Amino acid sequence: MRERKTGLDFLRMFLMGMVAVLHVLTNGGVLENTQWMSGQYLTAWFLEILSFCAVDCFALLSGYVSSQARFRWSRVLELWVQIVFYTLLITALFALFVPGSVGKLAWFRAIFPITSGQYWFMTAYVGMFFFMPLLNLVLAKASRRMLTELMIVLLVFFSFLPCLFAIVLPEPPYGLHSGYSMLWVMILYLVGGYIRKYNLTDKLSRKGAVLLFLGSSVLAWLSKVGIELGTNALLGYPAAGKSFTGYLSPLMVANAIALLTFFAHTEFRREGMRKLIALLAPAALGVYVIHVHPLIWNNLICGCAADFAALPPVLLVLCVVGLAFGIYLSCSLIDVVRGQLFRALKVSQRCRKLDGLVARLPLKEN
C-alpha cells in the first residue's frame, strides 16, 4: 500500500482551519461591524482574503488525489451516513434542550441534508462525485494539448471574465452562482487532476508557492480597496469590491494552487506529528458538518465575534484566529469520537458492500 502523504493530509486540516476563520469573520459578525476603510476593516478583509481560497483548494485537492485513485461508489454512501449522523444528532439535541427551535422542515433537512442543500459544498461535492468516473476518464485519455486548451478555456471563461464583468454584472453567467455550485467544483477538480497528471507542482518550489500566495493575496486586497474607493468616488457609495476576492477569482485559484503546491512538497517526518495528522485529518469533514449545521450556525456562530470588530487590528486578528482554532479543535475532537464509534460499528466495511452490489449488476461493457 502506498504511504499517505502527510503534507496533503495536513493541508486538509489547514484548509478547514481557514474555513473556520472565514465563518468567524462573516457569520461571526466581524466584517459587517467594522467601519469602512478603518484599520479594522482593512485588516479583517485581508485576513478574509488570505483564507478565502480554502474551498477552492479543497476542490483542487480532490482532483489532485482522486483523479488517479480507484473510484468507489460506496464513498458516496459513507459521506451520506456521516453527514446524516450529525444532522440527526444535532437536530435531536436542539429539539431536546432548546424547545421550539426545531420544526418539521429542520427534521426534513436533517434526513436529506444533501438533496435539501443544507450544506452547499457537500451538495456540490456529492453531485460532482457522480461525474467523477467521467472526469477521470477525460483526464486519463485526453491528450496533453486537448487538456491544456480545456484548462485555458475553463479558467478564462469561468474565472477571469466573470470576475472582470462582476463590476457591472450582478450575477456571473453559466449558472456559476459566484462559485457556490457543482459546476465550479467540477472545474476545479479537473484543474487539480491536470496538475497531478503532469506533475505541475514540481515546477514551483515551496518558496515560489509562498511568494505566489502572498502576491495574489495582496493583489486581491488591493483590487477590493481600489474598486471600492473608485466606485465610492463615482457613485457615492462603495460597490463591486468583491469582484476579485470570491471563489471564481483567478487570484483565489492561484492561491489555492500555491497552497496545494506548498503542501505537496511538504512531508512530516516526526512520528508524533504523523500520528497527530493521521488522527485529525479525517476529522476535517466533521468540523465543517458540525459547525455549519443551521441550528449551530444560527444560534451559536451567528454574531459570536461581533465585538472583535472594535479591537485594535493586531488583537482582532489574534481573537479571530483563536476563536476559529477553538471551533476547529473542538469539532475535530468530537469527530474523532465519531470515527471511533463508526469503526466499532464497521460502518465503512458495511458501506463497501455497495461496490460489490454494483459490480454484480448485469451491465454490458460495450
mmCIF file with all atom_site columns, C-alpha atoms in Angstrom, residues 357-365:
data_model
loop_
_atom_site.group_PDB
_atom_site.id
_atom_site.type_symbol
_atom_site.label_atom_id
_atom_site.label_alt_id
_atom_site.label_comp_id
_atom_site.label_asym_id
_atom_site.label_entity_id
_atom_site.label_seq_id
_atom_site.pdbx_PDB_ins_code
_atom_site.Cartn_x
_atom_site.Cartn_y
_atom_site.Cartn_z
_atom_site.occupancy
_atom_site.B_iso_or_equiv
_atom_site.pdbx_formal_charge
_atom_site.auth_seq_id
_atom_site.auth_comp_id
_atom_site.auth_asym_id
_atom_site.auth_atom_id
_atom_site.pdbx_PDB_model_num
ATOM 1 C CA . LEU A 1 357 ? -23.550 -4.999 -5.494  1.00 0.00 ? 357 LEU A CA 1
ATOM 2 C CA . VAL A 1 358 ? -22.674 -2.557 -8.282  1.00 0.00 ? 358 VAL A CA 1
ATOM 3 C CA . ALA A 1 359 ? -20.023 -4.943 -9.641  1.00 0.00 ? 359 ALA A CA 1
ATOM 4 C CA . ARG A 1 360 ? -22.607 -7.715 -9.951  1.00 0.00 ? 360 ARG A CA 1
ATOM 5 C CA . LEU A 1 361 ? -25.080 -5.645 -11.951 1.00 0.00 ? 361 LEU A CA 1
ATOM 6 C CA . PRO A 1 362 ? -25.740 -7.247 -15.365 1.00 0.00 ? 362 PRO A CA 1
ATOM 7 C CA . LEU A 1 363 ? -24.336 -4.351 -17.372 1.00 0.00 ? 363 LEU A CA 1
ATOM 8 C CA . LYS A 1 364 ? -22.511 -4.769 -20.688 1.00 0.00 ? 364 LYS A CA 1
ATOM 9 C CA . GLU A 1 365 ? -19.025 -3.347 -21.099 1.00 0.00 ? 365 GLU A CA 1
#
